Amino acid sequence: EDEIALFERDMKEFWTEFKSVYGAEQVNQTLALRDSCKEAIGALSEKWSKKLKEGDLMIDKIQEYKNEILQQSKRISEKEEQLAEIKSKLSQEEKEQKKLTDSIQELKEELAKKMEIVSSKDKAAKEKVERLCKSKVLFEERLGLEIRRIHNEQLQFIFRHIDRKDPDKPYMFTLSINEQGDYEVSSCTPPLDCIAEFQLKVRETNNFSAFVANIRKAFTALSYK
């Protein structure tokens, strides 16, 4: 306490001496300048404190924008990958569709060719049948033969007056045109062992009159057994 009292006494003496040397007016000016500086510093501190807070908010906002941009970039990257995958699938499907279209076109062309071949064969077969029908009168007059057209464009040949004991007894065979356009005997009554040989020969020579005549001779020979 003595030291404090001593210090206060020294301060009073110093202040009294200071006032006597510099004068009250200068002291007041110094104090006013000090207060003005304090106010200016306080205002400036408040201003910069506000600026710092705004800067912090701005930094937080920028960071938020950065995070949002990163998220959007990530989503865009994912969408681009999905788009690339979809494009790849579409490209593959387009290739498969082209292959399928080409295959269908090939099948159509092959079918058209087959239909043309079938049509040509059908036309040839019908022409042969027509020629046989035109020969009907000749066969009936010279060989006592009756020719009938039956189902599926087949012709039935019926011979009579072969068996002397029974002139009305029928000897017959059925003829058709196969897919290759050749003559083919589908039935023969009574059966002849040589019918396959006659059939092969008429295919080689295309001499149908001789074919019919040979079958009639075979039926005649069979009637004498």
PDB file of C-alpha atoms in Angstrom:
ATOM      1  CA  GLU A   1       0.000   0.000   0.000  1.00  0.00           C
ATOM      2  CA  ASP A   2       2.904   2.342   0.678  1.00  0.00           C
ATOM      3  CA  GLU A   3       4.284   1.672  -2.772  1.00  0.00           C
ATOM      4  CA  ILE A   4       0.898   2.359  -4.380  1.00  0.00           C
ATOM      5  CA  ALA A   5       0.525   5.594  -2.470  1.00  0.00           C
ATOM      6  CA  LEU A   6       4.024   6.578  -3.478  1.00  0.00           C
ATOM      7  CA  PHE A   7       3.260   5.764  -7.142  1.00  0.00           C
ATOM      8  CA  GLU A   8       0.040   7.827  -7.084  1.00  0.00           C
ATOM      9  CA  ARG A   9       1.902  10.792  -5.558  1.00  0.00           C
ATOM     10  CA  ASP A  10       4.587  10.572  -8.273  1.00  0.00           C
ATOM     11  CA  MET A  11       1.888  10.436 -10.980  1.00  0.00           C
ATOM     12  CA  LYS A  12       0.146  13.536  -9.611  1.00  0.00           C
ATOM     13  CA  GLU A  13       3.413  15.409  -9.488  1.00  0.00           C
ATOM     14  CA  PHE A  14       4.224  14.318 -13.051  1.00  0.00           C
ATOM     15  CA  TRP A  15       0.798  15.379 -14.275  1.00  0.00           C
ATOM     16  CA  THR A  16       1.020  18.746 -12.556  1.00  0.00           C
ATOM     17  CA  GLU A  17       4.462  19.334 -14.038  1.00  0.00           C
ATOM     18  CA  PHE A  18       3.225  18.100 -17.493  1.00  0.00           C
ATOM     19  CA  LYS A  19       0.325  20.584 -17.437  1.00  0.00           C
ATOM     20  CA  SER A  20       2.614  23.400 -16.350  1.00  0.00           C
ATOM     21  CA  VAL A  21       5.033  22.668 -19.182  1.00  0.00           C
ATOM     22  CA  TYR A  22       2.653  21.991 -22.089  1.00  0.00           C
ATOM     23  CA  GLY A  23      -0.453  23.797 -21.007  1.00  0.00           C
ATOM     24  CA  ALA A  24      -4.003  22.591 -20.535  1.00  0.00           C
ATOM     25  CA  GLU A  25      -5.027  23.356 -24.110  1.00  0.00           C
ATOM     26  CA  GLN A  26      -2.420  21.070 -25.703  1.00  0.00           C
ATOM     27  CA  VAL A  27      -3.297  18.338 -23.283  1.00  0.00           C
ATOM     28  CA  ASN A  28      -6.946  18.630 -24.214  1.00  0.00           C
ATOM     29  CA  GLN A  29      -6.042  18.546 -27.942  1.00  0.00           C
ATOM     30  CA  THR A  30      -3.941  15.448 -27.396  1.00  0.00           C
ATOM     31  CA  LEU A  31      -6.778  13.786 -25.525  1.00  0.00           C
ATOM     32  CA  ALA A  32      -9.257  14.767 -28.266  1.00  0.00           C
ATOM     33  CA  LEU A  33      -6.901  13.377 -30.949  1.00  0.00           C
ATOM     34  CA  ARG A  34      -6.545  10.201 -28.942  1.00  0.00           C
ATOM     35  CA  ASP A  35     -10.329   9.806 -28.649  1.00  0.00           C
ATOM     36  CA  SER A  36     -10.766  10.548 -32.365  1.00  0.00           C
ATOM     37  CA  CYS A  37      -8.168   7.876 -33.228  1.00  0.00           C
ATOM     38  CA  LYS A  38      -9.913   5.403 -30.932  1.00  0.00           C
ATOM     39  CA  GLU A  39     -13.232   6.104 -32.636  1.00  0.00           C
ATOM     40  CA  ALA A  40     -11.680   5.823 -36.121  1.00  0.00           C
ATOM     41  CA  ILE A  41      -9.918   2.605 -35.169  1.00  0.00           C
ATOM     42  CA  GLY A  42     -13.121   1.242 -33.633  1.00  0.00           C
ATOM     43  CA  ALA A  43     -15.153   2.121 -36.752  1.00  0.00           C
ATOM     44  CA  LEU A  44     -12.493   0.659 -39.009  1.00  0.00           C
ATOM     45  CA  SER A  45     -12.305  -2.487 -36.867  1.00  0.00           C
ATOM     46  CA  GLU A  46     -16.081  -2.857 -36.995  1.00  0.00           C
ATOM     47  CA  LYS A  47     -16.065  -2.309 -40.764  1.00  0.00           C
ATOM     48  CA  TRP A  48     -13.327  -4.871 -41.390  1.00  0.00           C
ATOM     49  CA  SER A  49     -14.918  -7.290 -38.954  1.00  0.00           C
ATOM     50  CA  LYS A  50     -18.102  -7.058 -41.010  1.00  0.00           C
ATOM     51  CA  LYS A  51     -16.077  -7.497 -44.189  1.00  0.00           C
ATOM     52  CA  LEU A  52     -14.371 -10.543 -42.739  1.00  0.00           C
ATOM     53  CA  LYS A  53     -17.719 -12.064 -41.801  1.00  0.00           C
ATOM     54  CA  GLU A  54     -19.017 -11.376 -45.297  1.00  0.00           C
ATOM     55  CA  GLY A  55     -15.827 -12.889 -46.684  1.00  0.00           C
ATOM     56  CA  ASP A  56     -16.316 -16.010 -44.560  1.00  0.00           C
ATOM     57  CA  LEU A  57     -19.902 -16.285 -45.764  1.00  0.00           C
ATOM     58  CA  MET A  58     -18.715 -15.824 -49.352  1.00  0.00           C
ATOM     59  CA  ILE A  59     -16.074 -18.516 -48.909  1.00  0.00           C
ATOM     60  CA  ASP A  60     -18.683 -20.886 -47.462  1.00  0.00           C
ATOM     61  CA  LYS A  61     -20.987 -20.095 -50.382  1.00  0.00           C
ATOM     62  CA  ILE A  62     -18.208 -20.674 -52.912  1.00  0.00           C
ATOM     63  CA  GLN A  63     -17.358 -23.981 -51.258  1.00  0.00           C
ATOM     64  CA  GLU A  64     -21.022 -24.915 -51.377  1.00  0.00           C
ATOM     65  CA  TYR A  65     -21.107 -24.047 -55.104  1.00  0.00           C
ATOM     66  CA  LYS A  66     -17.948 -26.108 -55.647  1.00  0.00           C
ATOM     67  CA  ASN A  67     -19.510 -29.108 -53.914  1.00  0.00           C
ATOM     68  CA  GLU A  68     -22.688 -28.711 -55.964  1.00  0.00           C
ATOM     69  CA  ILE A  69     -20.659 -28.449 -59.183  1.00  0.00           C
ATOM     70  CA  LEU A  70     -18.733 -31.597 -58.224  1.00  0.00           C
ATOM     71  CA  GLN A  71     -22.001 -33.442 -57.627  1.00  0.00           C
ATOM     72  CA  GLN A  72     -23.410 -32.219 -60.947  1.00  0.00           C
ATOM     73  CA  SER A  73     -20.194 -33.221 -62.720  1.00  0.00           C
ATOM     74  CA  LYS A  74     -20.450 -36.660 -61.155  1.00  0.00           C
ATOM     75  CA  ARG A  75     -24.090 -37.009 -62.280  1.00  0.00           C
ATOM     76  CA  ILE A  76     -23.184 -35.786 -65.776  1.00  0.00           C
ATOM     77  CA  SER A  77     -20.363 -38.357 -65.946  1.00  0.00           C
ATOM     78  CA  GLU A  78     -22.770 -41.108 -64.891  1.00  0.00           C
ATOM     79  CA  LYS A  79     -25.324 -39.962 -67.480  1.00  0.00           C
ATOM     80  CA  GLU A  80     -22.623 -39.905 -70.178  1.00  0.00           C
ATOM     81  CA  GLU A  81     -21.665 -43.485 -69.290  1.00  0.00           C
ATOM     82  CA  GLN A  82     -25.301 -44.557 -69.443  1.00  0.00           C
ATOM     83  CA  LEU A  83     -25.702 -42.741 -72.775  1.00  0.00           C
ATOM     84  CA  ALA A  84     -22.602 -44.455 -74.171  1.00  0.00           C
ATOM     85  CA  GLU A  85     -23.965 -47.826 -73.043  1.00  0.00           C
ATOM     86  CA  ILE A  86     -27.354 -47.108 -74.655  1.00  0.00           C
ATOM     87  CA  LYS A  87     -25.638 -46.011 -77.886  1.00  0.00           C
ATOM     88  CA  SER A  88     -23.612 -49.230 -77.885  1.00  0.00           C
ATOM     89  CA  LYS A  89     -26.765 -51.314 -77.393  1.00  0.00           C
ATOM     90  CA  LEU A  90     -28.564 -49.407 -80.156  1.00  0.00           C
ATOM     91  CA  SER A  91     -25.636 -49.945 -82.499  1.00  0.00           C
ATOM     92  CA  GLN A  92     -25.638 -53.681 -81.720  1.00  0.00           C
ATOM     93  CA  GLU A  93     -29.396 -53.868 -82.231  1.00  0.00           C
ATOM     94  CA  GLU A  94     -29.078 -52.027 -85.552  1.00  0.00           C
ATOM     95  CA  LYS A  95     -26.441 -54.544 -86.689  1.00  0.00           C
ATOM     96  CA  GLU A  96     -28.650 -57.466 -85.627  1.00  0.00           C
ATOM     97  CA  GLN A  97     -31.646 -55.873 -87.358  1.00  0.00           C
ATOM     98  CA  LYS A  98     -29.611 -55.464 -90.567  1.00  0.00           C
ATOM     99  CA  LYS A  99     -28.513 -59.101 -90.381  1.00  0.00           C
ATOM    100  CA  LEU A 100     -32.129 -60.159 -89.859  1.00  0.00           C
ATOM    101  CA  THR A 101     -33.299 -57.967 -92.751  1.00  0.00           C
ATOM    102  CA  ASP A 102     -30.597 -59.410 -95.031  1.00  0.00           C
ATOM    103  CA  SER A 103     -31.514 -62.942 -93.944  1.00  0.00           C
ATOM    104  CA  ILE A 104     -35.216 -62.299 -94.635  1.00  0.00           C
ATOM    105  CA  GLN A 105     -34.340 -60.868 -98.050  1.00  0.00           C
ATOM    106  CA  GLU A 106     -32.226 -63.941 -98.857  1.00  0.00           C
ATOM    107  CA  LEU A 107     -35.082 -66.221 -97.782  1.00  0.00           C
ATOM    108  CA  LYS A 108     -37.508 -64.243 -99.956  1.00  0.00           C
ATOM    109  CA  GLU A 109     -35.209 -64.533-102.956  1.00  0.00           C
ATOM    110  CA  GLU A 110     -34.667 -68.245-102.325  1.00  0.00           C
ATOM    111  CA  LEU A 111     -38.424 -68.770-101.955  1.00  0.00           C
ATOM    112  CA  ALA A 112     -39.085 -66.845-105.169  1.00  0.00           C
ATOM    113  CA  LYS A 113     -36.577 -69.053-107.017  1.00  0.00           C
ATOM    114  CA  LYS A 114     -38.122 -72.220-105.591  1.00  0.00           C
ATOM    115  CA  MET A 115     -41.616 -71.021-106.496  1.00  0.00           C
ATOM    116  CA  GLU A 116     -40.393 -70.259-109.999  1.00  0.00           C
ATOM    117  CA  ILE A 117     -38.886 -73.739-110.262  1.00  0.00           C
ATOM    118  CA  VAL A 118     -42.050 -75.354-108.897  1.00  0.00           C
ATOM    119  CA  SER A 119     -44.174 -73.289-111.265  1.00  0.00           C
ATOM    120  CA  SER A 120     -41.975 -74.312-114.164  1.00  0.00           C
ATOM    121  CA  LYS A 121     -42.182 -77.983-113.152  1.00  0.00           C
ATOM    122  CA  ASP A 122     -45.942 -77.754-112.683  1.00  0.00           C
ATOM    123  CA  LYS A 123     -46.255 -76.198-116.123  1.00  0.00           C
ATOM    124  CA  ALA A 124     -44.127 -78.952-117.677  1.00  0.00           C
ATOM    125  CA  ALA A 125     -46.128 -81.647-115.867  1.00  0.00           C
ATOM    126  CA  LYS A 126     -49.439 -80.161-117.003  1.00  0.00           C
ATOM    127  CA  GLU A 127     -48.154 -79.972-120.563  1.00  0.00           C
ATOM    128  CA  LYS A 128     -47.228 -83.654-120.424  1.00  0.00           C
ATOM    129  CA  VAL A 129     -50.645 -84.538-119.027  1.00  0.00           C
ATOM    130  CA  GLU A 130     -52.309 -82.504-121.774  1.00  0.00           C
ATOM    131  CA  ARG A 131     -50.274 -84.297-124.433  1.00  0.00           C
ATOM    132  CA  LEU A 132     -51.312 -87.622-122.944  1.00  0.00           C
ATOM    133  CA  CYS A 133     -54.959 -86.592-122.989  1.00  0.00           C
ATOM    134  CA  LYS A 134     -54.676 -85.577-126.643  1.00  0.00           C
ATOM    135  CA  SER A 135     -53.327 -89.034-127.387  1.00  0.00           C
ATOM    136  CA  LYS A 136     -56.362 -90.608-125.719  1.00  0.00           C
ATOM    137  CA  VAL A 137     -58.324 -91.160-128.947  1.00  0.00           C
ATOM    138  CA  LEU A 138     -55.321 -92.738-130.648  1.00  0.00           C
ATOM    139  CA  PHE A 139     -54.721 -95.152-127.761  1.00  0.00           C
ATOM    140  CA  GLU A 140     -58.404 -96.077-127.494  1.00  0.00           C
ATOM    141  CA  GLU A 141     -58.719 -96.810-131.201  1.00  0.00           C
ATOM    142  CA  ARG A 142     -55.489 -98.778-131.660  1.00  0.00           C
ATOM    143  CA  LEU A 143     -54.969-100.419-128.284  1.00  0.00           C
ATOM    144  CA  GLY A 144     -58.480-100.640-126.818  1.00  0.00           C
ATOM    145  CA  LEU A 145     -57.353 -98.349-124.027  1.00  0.00           C
ATOM    146  CA  GLU A 146     -59.394 -96.079-121.751  1.00  0.00           C
ATOM    147  CA  ILE A 147     -57.669 -93.126-120.096  1.00  0.00           C
ATOM    148  CA  ARG A 148     -59.118 -91.360-117.063  1.00  0.00           C
ATOM    149  CA  ARG A 149     -57.899 -88.305-115.243  1.00  0.00           C
ATOM    150  CA  ILE A 150     -58.126 -88.841-111.486  1.00  0.00           C
ATOM    151  CA  HIS A 151     -57.098 -86.834-108.415  1.00  0.00           C
ATOM    152  CA  ASN A 152     -53.759 -84.992-108.073  1.00  0.00           C
ATOM    153  CA  GLU A 153     -53.250 -84.734-111.840  1.00  0.00           C
ATOM    154  CA  GLN A 154     -52.838 -88.505-112.211  1.00  0.00           C
ATOM    155  CA  LEU A 155     -53.905 -90.534-115.232  1.00  0.00           C
ATOM    156  CA  GLN A 156     -55.358 -94.011-115.028  1.00  0.00           C
ATOM    157  CA  PHE A 157     -54.841 -96.328-118.022  1.00  0.00           C
ATOM    158  CA  ILE A 158     -57.351 -99.175-118.358  1.00  0.00           C
ATOM    159  CA  PHE A 159     -56.826-101.946-120.890  1.00  0.00           C
ATOM    160  CA  ARG A 160     -59.629-104.333-121.913  1.00  0.00           C
ATOM    161  CA  HIS A 161     -60.004-107.152-124.449  1.00  0.00           C
ATOM    162  CA  ILE A 162     -56.780-108.721-123.193  1.00  0.00           C
ATOM    163  CA  ASP A 163     -58.153-111.831-121.503  1.00  0.00           C
ATOM    164  CA  ARG A 164     -59.929-113.892-124.164  1.00  0.00           C
ATOM    165  CA  LYS A 165     -61.971-115.673-121.529  1.00  0.00           C
ATOM    166  CA  ASP A 166     -63.084-112.381-119.989  1.00  0.00           C
ATOM    167  CA  PRO A 167     -62.797-109.492-122.516  1.00  0.00           C
ATOM    168  CA  ASP A 168     -64.195-106.915-120.073  1.00  0.00           C
ATOM    169  CA  LYS A 169     -61.637-107.707-117.365  1.00  0.00           C
ATOM    170  CA  PRO A 170     -59.654-104.492-116.697  1.00  0.00           C
ATOM    171  CA  TYR A 171     -55.871-104.326-116.642  1.00  0.00           C
ATOM    172  CA  MET A 172     -54.755-100.971-115.373  1.00  0.00           C
ATOM    173  CA  PHE A 173     -51.945 -98.782-114.121  1.00  0.00           C
ATOM    174  CA  THR A 174     -51.843 -95.243-112.725  1.00  0.00           C
ATOM    175  CA  LEU A 175     -49.301 -92.720-113.978  1.00  0.00           C
ATOM    176  CA  SER A 176     -48.187 -89.392-112.510  1.00  0.00           C
ATOM    177  CA  ILE A 177     -45.443 -86.808-113.023  1.00  0.00           C
ATOM    178  CA  ASN A 178     -43.034 -86.592-110.054  1.00  0.00           C
ATOM    179  CA  GLU A 179     -41.226 -83.490-108.718  1.00  0.00           C
ATOM    180  CA  GLN A 180     -38.360 -84.041-111.153  1.00  0.00           C
ATOM    181  CA  GLY A 181     -40.807 -83.972-114.094  1.00  0.00           C
ATOM    182  CA  ASP A 182     -40.414 -87.689-114.873  1.00  0.00           C
ATOM    183  CA  TYR A 183     -43.076 -90.333-115.488  1.00  0.00           C
ATOM    184  CA  GLU A 184     -43.784 -92.438-112.408  1.00  0.00           C
ATOM    185  CA  VAL A 185     -46.117 -95.473-112.091  1.00  0.00           C
ATOM    186  CA  SER A 186     -47.869 -95.234-108.728  1.00  0.00           C
ATOM    187  CA  SER A 187     -49.984 -98.439-109.046  1.00  0.00           C
ATOM    188  CA  CYS A 188     -50.410-101.396-111.367  1.00  0.00           C
ATOM    189  CA  THR A 189     -53.211-104.040-111.345  1.00  0.00           C
ATOM    190  CA  PRO A 190     -52.396-106.874-111.748  1.00  0.00           C
ATOM    191  CA  PRO A 191     -48.791-106.155-110.742  1.00  0.00           C
ATOM    192  CA  LEU A 192     -46.015-106.507-113.341  1.00  0.00           C
ATOM    193  CA  ASP A 193     -42.427-107.404-112.443  1.00  0.00           C
ATOM    194  CA  CYS A 194     -41.127-105.440-115.426  1.00  0.00           C
ATOM    195  CA  ILE A 195     -42.928-102.171-114.647  1.00  0.00           C
ATOM    196  CA  ALA A 196     -39.795-100.600-113.076  1.00  0.00           C
ATOM    197  CA  GLU A 197     -37.786-101.433-116.223  1.00  0.00           C
ATOM    198  CA  PHE A 198     -40.442 -99.864-118.484  1.00  0.00           C
ATOM    199  CA  GLN A 199     -40.583 -96.789-116.285  1.00  0.00           C
ATOM    200  CA  LEU A 200     -36.793 -96.322-116.445  1.00  0.00           C
ATOM    201  CA  LYS A 201     -36.792 -96.757-120.216  1.00  0.00           C
ATOM    202  CA  VAL A 202     -39.507 -94.174-120.874  1.00  0.00           C
ATOM    203  CA  ARG A 203     -37.569 -91.692-118.766  1.00  0.00           C
ATOM    204  CA  GLU A 204     -34.495 -92.257-120.929  1.00  0.00           C
ATOM    205  CA  THR A 205     -36.209 -92.273-124.340  1.00  0.00           C
ATOM    206  CA  ASN A 206     -39.335 -90.181-123.659  1.00  0.00           C
ATOM    207  CA  ASN A 207     -41.148 -92.548-126.065  1.00  0.00           C
ATOM    208  CA  PHE A 208     -44.477 -92.753-124.282  1.00  0.00           C
ATOM    209  CA  SER A 209     -46.304 -94.691-127.009  1.00  0.00           C
ATOM    210  CA  ALA A 210     -43.754 -97.520-126.796  1.00  0.00           C
ATOM    211  CA  PHE A 211     -44.077 -97.435-122.997  1.00  0.00           C
ATOM    212  CA  VAL A 212     -47.873 -97.963-123.129  1.00  0.00           C
ATOM    213  CA  ALA A 213     -47.525-100.617-125.829  1.00  0.00           C
ATOM    214  CA  ASN A 214     -44.931-102.557-123.798  1.00  0.00           C
ATOM    215  CA  ILE A 215     -47.175-102.543-120.714  1.00  0.00           C
ATOM    216  CA  ARG A 216     -50.092-103.859-122.787  1.00  0.00           C
ATOM    217  CA  LYS A 217     -47.863-106.624-124.151  1.00  0.00           C
ATOM    218  CA  ALA A 218     -46.818-107.510-120.583  1.00  0.00           C
ATOM    219  CA  PHE A 219     -50.502-107.652-119.500  1.00  0.00           C
ATOM    220  CA  THR A 220     -51.271-109.842-122.535  1.00  0.00           C
ATOM    221  CA  ALA A 221     -48.398-112.202-121.718  1.00  0.00           C
ATOM    222  CA  LEU A 222     -49.595-112.348-118.107  1.00  0.00           C
ATOM    223  CA  SER A 223     -53.116-113.356-119.225  1.00  0.00           C
ATOM    224  CA  TYR A 224     -51.768-116.493-120.900  1.00  0.00           C
ATOM    225  CA  LYS A 225     -50.113-117.776-117.754  1.00  0.00           C
TER     226      LYS A 225
END
